[in-house]
PDB file of C-alpha atoms and ligand atoms in Angstrom:
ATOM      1  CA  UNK T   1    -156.787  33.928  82.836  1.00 90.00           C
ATOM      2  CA  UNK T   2    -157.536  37.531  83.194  1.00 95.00           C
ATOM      3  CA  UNK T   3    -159.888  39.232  81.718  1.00 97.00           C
ATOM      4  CA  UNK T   4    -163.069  42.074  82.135  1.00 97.00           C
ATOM      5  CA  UNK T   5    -165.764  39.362  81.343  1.00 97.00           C
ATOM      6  CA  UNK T   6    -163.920  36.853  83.187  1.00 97.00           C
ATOM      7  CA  UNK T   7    -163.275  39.265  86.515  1.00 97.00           C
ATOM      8  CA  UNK T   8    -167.140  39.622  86.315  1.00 97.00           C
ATOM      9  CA  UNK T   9    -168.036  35.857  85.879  1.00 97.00           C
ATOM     10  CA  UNK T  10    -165.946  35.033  88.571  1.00 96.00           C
ATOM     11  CA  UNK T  11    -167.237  38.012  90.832  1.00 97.00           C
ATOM     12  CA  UNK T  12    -170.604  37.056  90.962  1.00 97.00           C
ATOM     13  CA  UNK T  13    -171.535  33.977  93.350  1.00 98.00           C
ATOM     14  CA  UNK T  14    -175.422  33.723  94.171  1.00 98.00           C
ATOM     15  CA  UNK T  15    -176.706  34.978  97.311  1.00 98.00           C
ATOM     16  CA  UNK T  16    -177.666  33.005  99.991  1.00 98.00           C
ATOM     17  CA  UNK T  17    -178.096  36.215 102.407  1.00 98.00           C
ATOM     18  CA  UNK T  18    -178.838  40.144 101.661  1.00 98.00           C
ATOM     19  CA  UNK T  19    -178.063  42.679 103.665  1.00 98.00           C
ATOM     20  CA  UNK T  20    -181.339  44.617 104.252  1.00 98.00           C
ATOM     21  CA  UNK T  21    -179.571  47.743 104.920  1.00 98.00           C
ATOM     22  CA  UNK T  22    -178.236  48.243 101.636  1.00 98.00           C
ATOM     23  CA  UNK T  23    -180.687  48.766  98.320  1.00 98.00           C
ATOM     24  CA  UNK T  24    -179.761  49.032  94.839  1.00 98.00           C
ATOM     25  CA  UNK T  25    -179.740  53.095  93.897  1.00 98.00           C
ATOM     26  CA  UNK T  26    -182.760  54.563  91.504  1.00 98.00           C
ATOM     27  CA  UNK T  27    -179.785  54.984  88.874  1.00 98.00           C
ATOM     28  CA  UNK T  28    -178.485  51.608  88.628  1.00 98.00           C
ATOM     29  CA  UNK T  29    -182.211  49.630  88.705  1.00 98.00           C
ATOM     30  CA  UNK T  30    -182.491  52.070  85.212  1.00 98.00           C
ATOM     31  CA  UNK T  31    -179.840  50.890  84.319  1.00 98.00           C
ATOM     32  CA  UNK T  32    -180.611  46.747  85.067  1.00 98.00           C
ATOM     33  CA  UNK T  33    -183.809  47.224  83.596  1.00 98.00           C
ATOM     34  CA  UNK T  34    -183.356  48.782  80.252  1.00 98.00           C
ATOM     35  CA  UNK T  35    -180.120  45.901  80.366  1.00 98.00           C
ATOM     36  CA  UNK T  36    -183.765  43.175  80.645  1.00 98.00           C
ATOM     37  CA  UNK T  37    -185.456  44.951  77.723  1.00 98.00           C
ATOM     38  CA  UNK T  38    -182.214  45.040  75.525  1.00 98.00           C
ATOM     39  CA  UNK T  39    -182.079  41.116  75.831  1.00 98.00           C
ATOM     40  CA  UNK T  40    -181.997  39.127  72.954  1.00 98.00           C
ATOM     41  CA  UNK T  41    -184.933  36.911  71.806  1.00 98.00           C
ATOM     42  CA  UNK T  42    -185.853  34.502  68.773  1.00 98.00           C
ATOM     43  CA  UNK T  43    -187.343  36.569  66.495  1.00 98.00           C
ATOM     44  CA  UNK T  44    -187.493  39.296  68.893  1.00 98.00           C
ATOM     45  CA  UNK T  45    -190.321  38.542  69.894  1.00 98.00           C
ATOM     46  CA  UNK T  46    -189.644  39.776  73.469  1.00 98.00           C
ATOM     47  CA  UNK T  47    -192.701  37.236  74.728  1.00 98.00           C
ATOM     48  CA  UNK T  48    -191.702  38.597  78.420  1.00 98.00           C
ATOM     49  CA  UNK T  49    -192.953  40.664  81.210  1.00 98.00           C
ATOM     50  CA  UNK T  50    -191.186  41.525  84.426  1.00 98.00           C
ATOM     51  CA  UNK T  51    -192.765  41.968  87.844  1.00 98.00           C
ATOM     52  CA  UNK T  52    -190.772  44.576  89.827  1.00 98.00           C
ATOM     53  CA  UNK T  53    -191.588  43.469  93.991  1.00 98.00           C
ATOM     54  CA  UNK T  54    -190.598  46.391  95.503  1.00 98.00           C
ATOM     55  CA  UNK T  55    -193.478  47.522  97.642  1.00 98.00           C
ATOM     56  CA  UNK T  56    -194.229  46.780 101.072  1.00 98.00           C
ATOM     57  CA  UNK T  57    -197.559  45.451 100.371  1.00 98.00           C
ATOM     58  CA  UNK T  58    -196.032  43.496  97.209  1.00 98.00           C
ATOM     59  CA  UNK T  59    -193.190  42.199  99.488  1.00 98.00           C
ATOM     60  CA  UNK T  60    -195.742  40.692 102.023  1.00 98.00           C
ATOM     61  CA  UNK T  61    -197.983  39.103  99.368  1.00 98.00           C
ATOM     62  CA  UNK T  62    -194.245  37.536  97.772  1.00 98.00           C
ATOM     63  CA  UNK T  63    -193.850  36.189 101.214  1.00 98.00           C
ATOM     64  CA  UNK T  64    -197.241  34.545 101.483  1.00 98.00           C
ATOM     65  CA  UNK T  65    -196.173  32.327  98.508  1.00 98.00           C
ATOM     66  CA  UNK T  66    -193.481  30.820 100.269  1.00 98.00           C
ATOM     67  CA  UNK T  67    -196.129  29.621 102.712  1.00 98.00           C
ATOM     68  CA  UNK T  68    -195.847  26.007 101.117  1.00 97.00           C
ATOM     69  CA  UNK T  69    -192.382  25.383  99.911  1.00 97.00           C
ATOM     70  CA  UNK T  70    -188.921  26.502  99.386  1.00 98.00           C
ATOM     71  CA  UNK T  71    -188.665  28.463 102.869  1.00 97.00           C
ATOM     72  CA  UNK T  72    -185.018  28.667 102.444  1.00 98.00           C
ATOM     73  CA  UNK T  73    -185.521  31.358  99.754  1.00 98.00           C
ATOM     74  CA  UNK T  74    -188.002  33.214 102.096  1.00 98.00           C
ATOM     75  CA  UNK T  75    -185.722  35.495 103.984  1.00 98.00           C
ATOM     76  CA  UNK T  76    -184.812  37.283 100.442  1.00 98.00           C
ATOM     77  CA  UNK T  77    -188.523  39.066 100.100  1.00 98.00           C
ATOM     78  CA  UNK T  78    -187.653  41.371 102.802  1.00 98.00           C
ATOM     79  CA  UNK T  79    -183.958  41.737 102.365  1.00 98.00           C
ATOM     80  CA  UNK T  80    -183.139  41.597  99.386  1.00 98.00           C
ATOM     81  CA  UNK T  81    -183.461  45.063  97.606  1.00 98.00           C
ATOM     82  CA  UNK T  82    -186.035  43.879  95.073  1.00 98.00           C
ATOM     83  CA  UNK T  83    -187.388  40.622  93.519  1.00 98.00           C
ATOM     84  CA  UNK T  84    -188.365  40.447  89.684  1.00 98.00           C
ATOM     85  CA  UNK T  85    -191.029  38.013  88.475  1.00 98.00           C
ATOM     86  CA  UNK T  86    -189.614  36.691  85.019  1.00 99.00           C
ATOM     87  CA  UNK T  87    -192.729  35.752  83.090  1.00 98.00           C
ATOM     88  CA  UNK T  88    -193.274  34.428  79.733  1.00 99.00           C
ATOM     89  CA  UNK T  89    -196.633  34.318  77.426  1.00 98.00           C
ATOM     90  CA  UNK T  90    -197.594  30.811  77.218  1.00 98.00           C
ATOM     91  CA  UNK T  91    -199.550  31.176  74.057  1.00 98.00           C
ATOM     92  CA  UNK T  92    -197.955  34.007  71.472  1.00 98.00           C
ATOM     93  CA  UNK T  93    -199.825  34.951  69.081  1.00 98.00           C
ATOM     94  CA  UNK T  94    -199.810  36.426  65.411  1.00 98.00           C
ATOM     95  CA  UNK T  95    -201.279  39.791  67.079  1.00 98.00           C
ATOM     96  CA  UNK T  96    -198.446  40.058  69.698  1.00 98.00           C
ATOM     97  CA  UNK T  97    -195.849  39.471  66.977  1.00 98.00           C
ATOM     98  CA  UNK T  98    -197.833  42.369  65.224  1.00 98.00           C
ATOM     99  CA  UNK T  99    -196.473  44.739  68.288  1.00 98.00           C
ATOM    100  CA  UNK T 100    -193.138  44.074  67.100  1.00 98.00           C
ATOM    101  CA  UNK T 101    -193.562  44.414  63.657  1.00 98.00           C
ATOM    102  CA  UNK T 102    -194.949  47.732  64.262  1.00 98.00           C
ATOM    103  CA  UNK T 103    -192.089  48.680  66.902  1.00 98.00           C
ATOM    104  CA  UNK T 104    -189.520  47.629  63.623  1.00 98.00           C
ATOM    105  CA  UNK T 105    -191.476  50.183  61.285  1.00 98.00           C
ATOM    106  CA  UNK T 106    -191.402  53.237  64.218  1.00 98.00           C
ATOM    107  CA  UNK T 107    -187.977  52.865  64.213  1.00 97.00           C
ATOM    108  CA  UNK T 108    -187.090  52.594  60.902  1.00 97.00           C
ATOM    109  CA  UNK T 109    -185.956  48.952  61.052  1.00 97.00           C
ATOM    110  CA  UNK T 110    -188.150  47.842  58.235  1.00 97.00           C
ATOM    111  CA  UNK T 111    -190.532  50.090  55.661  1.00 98.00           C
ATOM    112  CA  UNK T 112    -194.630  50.127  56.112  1.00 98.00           C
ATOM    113  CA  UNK T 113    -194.934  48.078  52.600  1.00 98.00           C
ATOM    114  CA  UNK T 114    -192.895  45.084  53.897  1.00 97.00           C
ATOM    115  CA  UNK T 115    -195.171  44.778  56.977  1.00 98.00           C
ATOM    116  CA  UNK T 116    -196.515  41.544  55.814  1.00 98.00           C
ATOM    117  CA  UNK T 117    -193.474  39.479  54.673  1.00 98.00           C
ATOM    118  CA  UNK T 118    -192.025  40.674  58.201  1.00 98.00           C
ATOM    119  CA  UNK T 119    -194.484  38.068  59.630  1.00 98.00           C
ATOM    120  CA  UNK T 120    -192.546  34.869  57.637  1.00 98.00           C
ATOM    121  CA  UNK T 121    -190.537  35.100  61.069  1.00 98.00           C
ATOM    122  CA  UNK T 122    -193.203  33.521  62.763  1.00 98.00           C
ATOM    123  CA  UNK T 123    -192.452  29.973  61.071  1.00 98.00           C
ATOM    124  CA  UNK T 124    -189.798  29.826  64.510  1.00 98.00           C
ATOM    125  CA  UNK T 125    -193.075  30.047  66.717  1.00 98.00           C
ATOM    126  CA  UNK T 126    -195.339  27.518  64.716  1.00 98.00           C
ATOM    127  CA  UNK T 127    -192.249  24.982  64.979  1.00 98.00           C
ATOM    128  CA  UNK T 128    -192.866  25.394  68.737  1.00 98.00           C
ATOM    129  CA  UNK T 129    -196.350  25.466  68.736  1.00 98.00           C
ATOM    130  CA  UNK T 130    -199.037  22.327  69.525  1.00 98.00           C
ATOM    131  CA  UNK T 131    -202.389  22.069  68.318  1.00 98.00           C
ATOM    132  CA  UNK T 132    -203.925  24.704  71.533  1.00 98.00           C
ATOM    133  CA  UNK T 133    -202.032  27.214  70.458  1.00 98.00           C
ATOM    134  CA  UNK T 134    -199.106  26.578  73.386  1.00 98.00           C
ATOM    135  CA  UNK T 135    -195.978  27.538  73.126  1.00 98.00           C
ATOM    136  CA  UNK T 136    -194.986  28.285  76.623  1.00 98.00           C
ATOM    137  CA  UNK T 137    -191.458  25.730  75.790  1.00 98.00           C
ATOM    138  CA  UNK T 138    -190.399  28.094  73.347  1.00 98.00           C
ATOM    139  CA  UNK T 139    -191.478  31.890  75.046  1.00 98.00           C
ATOM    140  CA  UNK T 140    -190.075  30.209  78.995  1.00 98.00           C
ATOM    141  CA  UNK T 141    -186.831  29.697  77.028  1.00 98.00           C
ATOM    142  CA  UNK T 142    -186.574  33.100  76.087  1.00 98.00           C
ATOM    143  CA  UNK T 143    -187.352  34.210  79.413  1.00 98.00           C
ATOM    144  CA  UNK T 144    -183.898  32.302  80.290  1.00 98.00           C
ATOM    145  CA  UNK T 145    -182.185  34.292  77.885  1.00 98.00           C
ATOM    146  CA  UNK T 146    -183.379  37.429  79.468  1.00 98.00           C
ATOM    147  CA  UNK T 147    -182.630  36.154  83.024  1.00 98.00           C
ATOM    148  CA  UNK T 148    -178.368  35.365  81.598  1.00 98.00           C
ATOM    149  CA  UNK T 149    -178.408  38.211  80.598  1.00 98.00           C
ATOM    150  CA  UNK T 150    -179.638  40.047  83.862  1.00 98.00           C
ATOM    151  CA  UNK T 151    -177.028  37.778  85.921  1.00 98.00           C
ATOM    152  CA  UNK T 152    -173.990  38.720  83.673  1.00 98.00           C
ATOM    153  CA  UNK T 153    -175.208  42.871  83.641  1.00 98.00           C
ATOM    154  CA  UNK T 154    -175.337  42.827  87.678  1.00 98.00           C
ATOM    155  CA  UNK T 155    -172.088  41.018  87.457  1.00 98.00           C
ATOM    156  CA  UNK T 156    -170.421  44.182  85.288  1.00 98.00           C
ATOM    157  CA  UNK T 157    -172.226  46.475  88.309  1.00 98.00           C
ATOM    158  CA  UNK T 158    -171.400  44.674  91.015  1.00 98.00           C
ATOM    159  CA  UNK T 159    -174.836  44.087  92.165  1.00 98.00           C
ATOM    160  CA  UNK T 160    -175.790  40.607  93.932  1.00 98.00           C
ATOM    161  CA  UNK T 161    -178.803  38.277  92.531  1.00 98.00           C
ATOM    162  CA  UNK T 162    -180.200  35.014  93.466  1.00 98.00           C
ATOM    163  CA  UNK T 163    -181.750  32.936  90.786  1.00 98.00           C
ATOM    164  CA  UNK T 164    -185.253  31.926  91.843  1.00 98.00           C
ATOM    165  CA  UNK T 165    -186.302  28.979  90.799  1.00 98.00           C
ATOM    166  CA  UNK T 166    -187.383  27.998  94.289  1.00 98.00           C
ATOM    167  CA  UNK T 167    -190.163  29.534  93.935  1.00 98.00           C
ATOM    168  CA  UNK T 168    -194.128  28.129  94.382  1.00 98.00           C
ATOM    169  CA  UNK T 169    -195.288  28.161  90.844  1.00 98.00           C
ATOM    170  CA  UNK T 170    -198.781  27.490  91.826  1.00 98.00           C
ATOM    171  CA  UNK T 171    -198.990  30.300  94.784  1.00 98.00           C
ATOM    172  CA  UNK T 172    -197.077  32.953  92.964  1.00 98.00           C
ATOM    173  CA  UNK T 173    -198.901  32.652  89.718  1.00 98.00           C
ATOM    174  CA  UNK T 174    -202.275  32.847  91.797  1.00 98.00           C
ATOM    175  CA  UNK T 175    -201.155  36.070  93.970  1.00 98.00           C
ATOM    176  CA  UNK T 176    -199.650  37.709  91.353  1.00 98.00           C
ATOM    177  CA  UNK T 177    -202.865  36.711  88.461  1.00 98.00           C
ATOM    178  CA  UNK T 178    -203.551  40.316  88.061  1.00 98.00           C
ATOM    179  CA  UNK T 179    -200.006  41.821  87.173  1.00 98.00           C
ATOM    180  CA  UNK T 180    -199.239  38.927  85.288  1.00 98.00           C
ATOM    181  CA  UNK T 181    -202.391  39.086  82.653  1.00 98.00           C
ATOM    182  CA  UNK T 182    -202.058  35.830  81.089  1.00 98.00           C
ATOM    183  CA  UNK T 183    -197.955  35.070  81.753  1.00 98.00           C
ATOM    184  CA  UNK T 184    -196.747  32.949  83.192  1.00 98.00           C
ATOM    185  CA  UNK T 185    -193.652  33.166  85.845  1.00 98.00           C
ATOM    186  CA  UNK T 186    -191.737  29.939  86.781  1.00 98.00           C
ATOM    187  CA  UNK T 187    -188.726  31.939  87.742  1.00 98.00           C
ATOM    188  CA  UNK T 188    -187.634  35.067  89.791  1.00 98.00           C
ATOM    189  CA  UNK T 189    -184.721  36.748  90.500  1.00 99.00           C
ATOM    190  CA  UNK T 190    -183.807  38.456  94.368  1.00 99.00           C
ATOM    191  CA  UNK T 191    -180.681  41.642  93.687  1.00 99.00           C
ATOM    192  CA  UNK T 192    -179.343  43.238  95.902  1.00 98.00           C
ATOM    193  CA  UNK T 193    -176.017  43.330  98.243  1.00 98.00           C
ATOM    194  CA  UNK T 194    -174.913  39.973  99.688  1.00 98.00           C
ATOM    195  CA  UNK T 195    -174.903  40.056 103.935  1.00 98.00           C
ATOM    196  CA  UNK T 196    -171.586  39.762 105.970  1.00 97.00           C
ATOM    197  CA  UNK T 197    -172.905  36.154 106.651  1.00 97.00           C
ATOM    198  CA  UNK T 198    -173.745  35.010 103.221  1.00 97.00           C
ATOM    199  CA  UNK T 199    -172.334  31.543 103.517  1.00 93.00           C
ATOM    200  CA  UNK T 200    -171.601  31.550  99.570  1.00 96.00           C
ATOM    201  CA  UNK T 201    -169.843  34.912  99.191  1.00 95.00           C
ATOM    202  CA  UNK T 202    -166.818  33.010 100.701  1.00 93.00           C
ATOM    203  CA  UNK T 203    -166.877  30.040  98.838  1.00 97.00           C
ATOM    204  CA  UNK T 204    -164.703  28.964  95.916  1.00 96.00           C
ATOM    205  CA  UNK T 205    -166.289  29.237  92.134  1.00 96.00           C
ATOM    206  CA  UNK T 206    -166.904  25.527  91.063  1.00 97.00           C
ATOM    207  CA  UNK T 207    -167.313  24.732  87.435  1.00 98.00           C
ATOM    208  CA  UNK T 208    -166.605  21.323  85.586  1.00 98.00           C
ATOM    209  CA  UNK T 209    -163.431  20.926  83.203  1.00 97.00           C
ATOM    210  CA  UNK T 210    -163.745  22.578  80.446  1.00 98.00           C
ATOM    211  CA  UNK T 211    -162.519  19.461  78.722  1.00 97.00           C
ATOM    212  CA  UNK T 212    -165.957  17.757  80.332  1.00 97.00           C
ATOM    213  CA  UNK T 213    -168.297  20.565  78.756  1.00 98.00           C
ATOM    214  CA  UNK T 214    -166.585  21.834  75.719  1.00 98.00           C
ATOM    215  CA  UNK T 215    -165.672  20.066  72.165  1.00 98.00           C
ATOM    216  CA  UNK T 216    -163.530  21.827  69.931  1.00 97.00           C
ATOM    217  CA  UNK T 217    -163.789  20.107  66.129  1.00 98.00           C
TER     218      UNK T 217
HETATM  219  C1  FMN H   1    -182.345  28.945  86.873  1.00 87.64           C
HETATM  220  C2  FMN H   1    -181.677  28.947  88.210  1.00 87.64           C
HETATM  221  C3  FMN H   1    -182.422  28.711  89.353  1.00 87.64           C
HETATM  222  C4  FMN H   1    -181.823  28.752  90.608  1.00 87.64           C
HETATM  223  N1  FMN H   1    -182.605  28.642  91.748  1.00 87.64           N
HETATM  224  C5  FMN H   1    -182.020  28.866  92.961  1.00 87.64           C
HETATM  225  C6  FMN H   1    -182.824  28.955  94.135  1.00 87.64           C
HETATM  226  O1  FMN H   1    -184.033  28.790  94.125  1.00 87.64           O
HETATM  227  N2  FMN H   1    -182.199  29.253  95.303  1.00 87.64           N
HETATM  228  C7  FMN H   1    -180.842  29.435  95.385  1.00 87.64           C
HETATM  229  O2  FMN H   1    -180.326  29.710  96.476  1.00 87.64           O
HETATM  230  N3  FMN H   1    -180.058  29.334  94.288  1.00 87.64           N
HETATM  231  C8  FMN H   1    -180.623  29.080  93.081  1.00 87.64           C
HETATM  232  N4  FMN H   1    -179.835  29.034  91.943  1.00 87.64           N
HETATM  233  C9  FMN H   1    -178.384  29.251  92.080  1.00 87.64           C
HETATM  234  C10 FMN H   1    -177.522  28.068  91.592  1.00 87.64           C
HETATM  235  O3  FMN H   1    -177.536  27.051  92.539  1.00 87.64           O
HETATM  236  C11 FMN H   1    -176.133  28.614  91.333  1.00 87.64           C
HETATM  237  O4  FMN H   1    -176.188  29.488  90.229  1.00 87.64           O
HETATM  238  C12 FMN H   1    -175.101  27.526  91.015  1.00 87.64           C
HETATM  239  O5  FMN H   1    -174.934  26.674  92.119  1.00 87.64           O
HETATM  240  C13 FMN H   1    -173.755  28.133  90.641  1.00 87.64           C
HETATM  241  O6  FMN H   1    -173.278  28.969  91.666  1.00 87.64           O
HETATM  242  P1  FMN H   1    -172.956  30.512  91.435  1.00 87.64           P
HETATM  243  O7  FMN H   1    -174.211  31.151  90.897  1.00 87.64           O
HETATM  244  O8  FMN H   1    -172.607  31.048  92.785  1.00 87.64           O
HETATM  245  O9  FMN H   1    -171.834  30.605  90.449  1.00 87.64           O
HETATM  246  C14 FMN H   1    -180.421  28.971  90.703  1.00 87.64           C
HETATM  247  C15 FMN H   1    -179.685  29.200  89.534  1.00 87.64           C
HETATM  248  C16 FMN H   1    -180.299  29.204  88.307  1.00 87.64           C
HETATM  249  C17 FMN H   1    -179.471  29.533  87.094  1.00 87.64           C
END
């Protein structure tokens, strides 16, 4: 099959090794991140916030989280070209929703009288919200969303990314408790340029049938 999307899907392998000489240019990071803020979400509720390690400083306190676990991931804080923090708001609330409300009426999406019935949306959160107020399920989902569609816009540039999920939870949320204010980030995502030894750069694409995964009826 050929194909643009297709070309693109089948371009992009994850990284197992970066390059450390080559960074992603000031242009195309504005580019990937106004790609992360266009993302879809339920409701739009955009319940994310994204953690740009970039620094030198930043990189080193990224590294310290690896102290524990997942060392096989480690080599990508300092050569990779940056490492996003995907974080979602465990517990969204009425007054968050209110930011996007507000954003609608700015930009002419909705008029200032209908401000109210905008917020009969928010019948998707209660559905995924328990008794505390949680709904971390529904916002890290949405997170997920945001992090397909990073993978798929690097693809189209021809930038290389490593999903993070190797990542320790505990360590990173406790270095990073200041940036993150309240979110929560179970998942990260290295970019970059893939090394001349990245051992999956030169492997085949593997995907079950689509027979196995796909029902037409
Ligand atoms: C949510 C998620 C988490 C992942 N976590 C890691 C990880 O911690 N380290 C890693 O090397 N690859 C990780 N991967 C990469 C997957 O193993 C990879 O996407 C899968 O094997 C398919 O290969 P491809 O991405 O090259 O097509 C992750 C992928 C996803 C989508």
């Amino acid at each position: 099959m050929t194909h643009p999307v297709i070309d693109d899907l089948r371009w992009r392998k994850t990284s197992k090794k970066y390059d450390p000489e080559r960074k992603v240019s000031e242009d195309d990071l504005a580019v990937f991140f106004e790609a992360l803020r266009l993302s879809p979400s339920s409701i739009n509720s955009q319940p994310w916030k994204f953690v740009v390690i970039d620094s030198q400083p930043a990189r080193e306190r990224m590294y310290r989280t690896f102290e524990r676990d997942h060392q096989f991931n480690r080599p990508h804080v300092f050569e990779s070209s940056q490492i996003i923090l995907f974080a979602y708001n465990p517990y969204y609330t009425r007054d968050d929703y209110a930011r996007v409300i507000d954003q609608y009426i700015a930009d002419s999406r909705i008029p200032a009288e209908n401000r109210d019935k905008a917020f009969a949306s928010l019948r998707f959160r209660d559905m995924n919200t328990d008794d505390t107020g949680y709904n971390g399920c529904w916002t890290k989902a949405q997170t997920y969303l945001a992090l397909g569609n990073a993978l798929h816009t690097l693809a189209r540039m021809r930038i290389d990314a490593t999903p993070l999920e190797g990542i320790d939870q505990v360590l990173v949320n406790e270095e990073f408790k200041q940036e993150l204010d309240g979110y929560r980030c179970d998942v990260a995502l290295a970019i970059g340029y893939h090394h001349v030894d990245d051992s999956n750069a030169k492997l085949p694409k593997s995907r079950l049938d689509m027979d196995t995964i796909l029902l037409r009826i």
